[in-house]
Amino acid sequence: MTLADDVFGLLGVVCLAAAVLVVTSRHVIHAALWLVVCFGALAGCYLVLTAELVAWVQVLIYIGAVVVLMLFGAMLTRAPVGAVQELDSGNRPVAAVAGVATAGVLGTLVVAAFRGAYVDIHHTQIGDGKVIGTSLFRFFVLPFEVASVLLLAALVGAIVLTKREV
Amino acid sequence: MHGYFGGYALVGLLGLVGVGFVAVGLGANRLLRPWRVTPEKLLTYESGVDPVGEDWSQSHVRYYVYAFLYVVFAVDAVFLFPWATVFALAGFGAISLGEMFVFLGFLAVGLVYAWKKGVLTWV
């Protein structure tokens, strides 16, 4: 166990605990704020794994933009900010089964795919902007361009949905 | 404190020092100050005016599109960072420039659509 392993494990525990608090909180706003903690710990995990650019993208997009979108979404609803009993849905067992099944499938997949893979993070190339940029613009240009079409579709969709009644 | 991990350890250390500074400052303040509260003192106020109504007001859905525009252009900006680091390297240059403008062109179509629909005017 190196120090990097310890920090990674600690961040993983914080991330998992925050994720549990997101789904068990009865306050919508508290759930969104716990999601910030969860995403922040995940960004820390990426940093320890030397995926530098991915970590900062996680901070910029997920903590910056997606949580803003969620808080904005909560502001649009009539839901009160305080504790709500109705947040406890009757679908809880089904949701738990679906969650555990998804976690099982993803966990099995990761273990099956990367069981023998070992990367010495102290002697590897740091995943900074140059590394990501090189692979993005040399090998993954088409997915990159397709992403712009996806963003365009999302933008037009949001405008169509919100402009209807103005 | 050298290399990748050393650099981020320094950032983490600075964060801890910052948190400690605030905690010690506020804690010392808490120990030294008198603490005699009344309901009036605990009331939230704005420029000396007592609050009226509930703490929750529903906002109109049309403001959602501003938040959404922010998300779309944040994702767009994220792709500019790796592009900016490689585009001056050998083997990229004009082709990468063209690829980025194709990407931005698609998003510009969305921006023009938003502009034509009157989303960009403040209401």
Short mmCIF file of C-alpha atoms in Angstrom, two decimals, chain B residues 6-113:
data_model
loop_
_atom_site.label_atom_id
_atom_site.label_comp_id
_atom_site.label_asym_id
_atom_site.label_seq_id
_atom_site.Cartn_x
_atom_site.Cartn_y
_atom_site.Cartn_z
CA GLY B 6 4.18 16.29 -5.27
CA GLY B 7 2.50 19.18 -7.04
CA TYR B 8 -0.99 17.99 -6.13
CA ALA B 9 0.13 17.14 -2.57
CA LEU B 10 1.12 20.80 -2.29
CA VAL B 11 -2.34 21.84 -3.54
CA GLY B 12 -3.96 19.53 -0.99
CA LEU B 13 -1.73 20.90 1.77
CA LEU B 14 -2.69 24.45 0.84
CA GLY B 15 -6.36 23.43 0.98
CA LEU B 16 -5.89 21.97 4.47
CA VAL B 17 -4.09 25.13 5.63
CA GLY B 18 -6.95 27.23 4.24
CA VAL B 19 -9.62 25.14 6.00
CA GLY B 20 -7.59 25.24 9.23
CA PHE B 21 -7.19 29.03 8.99
CA VAL B 22 -10.95 29.56 8.66
CA ALA B 23 -11.76 26.96 11.38
CA VAL B 24 -9.30 28.46 13.89
CA GLY B 25 -10.49 32.00 13.13
CA LEU B 26 -14.16 31.21 13.52
CA GLY B 27 -13.55 28.90 16.52
CA ALA B 28 -11.54 31.55 18.40
CA ASN B 29 -14.26 34.06 17.61
CA ARG B 30 -16.92 31.69 18.96
CA LEU B 31 -14.99 31.21 22.25
CA LEU B 32 -14.31 34.88 22.83
CA ARG B 33 -17.62 36.53 21.90
CA PRO B 34 -20.70 36.86 24.11
CA TRP B 35 -23.61 34.67 22.97
CA ARG B 36 -27.01 36.10 23.98
CA VAL B 37 -29.59 35.46 21.30
CA THR B 38 -33.16 36.64 20.94
CA PRO B 39 -35.62 35.61 18.18
CA GLU B 40 -35.21 39.08 16.62
CA LYS B 41 -31.44 38.68 16.39
CA LEU B 42 -31.79 35.31 14.64
CA LEU B 43 -34.23 36.67 12.04
CA THR B 44 -32.95 36.80 8.48
CA TYR B 45 -33.02 40.33 7.17
CA GLU B 46 -32.26 42.17 3.99
CA SER B 47 -31.01 45.76 4.34
CA GLY B 48 -32.72 45.99 7.71
CA VAL B 49 -36.10 44.87 6.32
CA ASP B 50 -37.82 41.82 7.78
CA PRO B 51 -38.57 39.06 5.25
CA VAL B 52 -42.11 38.55 3.95
CA GLY B 53 -43.65 35.41 2.46
CA GLU B 54 -42.18 31.95 2.01
CA ASP B 55 -38.55 31.04 1.37
CA TRP B 56 -39.53 29.30 -1.87
CA SER B 57 -40.64 30.82 -5.11
CA GLN B 58 -41.11 28.88 -8.29
CA SER B 59 -39.22 30.30 -11.26
CA HIS B 60 -40.41 30.26 -14.84
CA VAL B 61 -39.31 27.41 -17.11
CA ARG B 62 -37.95 29.86 -19.71
CA TYR B 63 -34.95 30.56 -17.45
CA TYR B 64 -34.01 26.88 -17.67
CA VAL B 65 -32.74 27.44 -21.17
CA TYR B 66 -30.04 29.82 -19.87
CA ALA B 67 -28.75 27.14 -17.51
CA PHE B 68 -28.90 24.70 -20.38
CA LEU B 69 -27.00 27.02 -22.74
CA TYR B 70 -24.31 27.24 -20.05
CA VAL B 71 -24.01 23.43 -19.89
CA VAL B 72 -23.78 23.08 -23.68
CA PHE B 73 -21.09 25.74 -24.02
CA ALA B 74 -19.17 24.41 -21.00
CA VAL B 75 -18.97 21.02 -22.75
CA ASP B 76 -17.94 22.85 -25.91
CA ALA B 77 -15.19 24.78 -24.05
CA VAL B 78 -13.83 21.55 -22.52
CA PHE B 79 -12.96 20.26 -25.99
CA LEU B 80 -11.05 23.46 -26.72
CA PHE B 81 -8.43 22.74 -24.01
CA PRO B 82 -6.95 19.51 -25.47
CA TRP B 83 -7.25 21.02 -28.93
CA ALA B 84 -5.32 24.14 -27.94
CA THR B 85 -2.41 22.05 -26.57
CA VAL B 86 -1.93 19.93 -29.70
CA PHE B 87 -2.88 22.12 -32.61
CA ALA B 88 0.57 23.75 -32.89
CA LEU B 89 2.33 20.33 -32.90
CA ALA B 90 3.64 18.73 -36.09
CA GLY B 91 0.99 16.69 -37.90
CA PHE B 92 -2.02 18.63 -36.67
CA GLY B 93 -2.16 22.26 -37.81
CA ALA B 94 -4.66 23.20 -40.51
CA ILE B 95 -6.56 19.89 -40.42
CA SER B 96 -7.19 20.15 -36.66
CA LEU B 97 -8.19 23.77 -37.13
CA GLY B 98 -10.74 22.67 -39.74
CA GLU B 99 -12.03 19.89 -37.47
CA MET B 100 -12.53 22.34 -34.62
CA PHE B 101 -14.40 24.74 -36.88
CA VAL B 102 -16.70 21.93 -38.04
CA PHE B 103 -17.40 21.21 -34.35
CA LEU B 104 -17.98 24.88 -33.57
CA GLY B 105 -20.05 25.23 -36.75
CA PHE B 106 -22.58 22.66 -35.53
CA LEU B 107 -22.88 24.50 -32.22
CA ALA B 108 -23.14 27.84 -34.03
CA VAL B 109 -26.20 26.45 -35.83
CA GLY B 110 -27.72 25.85 -32.39
CA LEU B 111 -26.80 29.36 -31.30
CA VAL B 112 -28.36 30.87 -34.43
CA TYR B 113 -31.50 28.78 -33.80
#
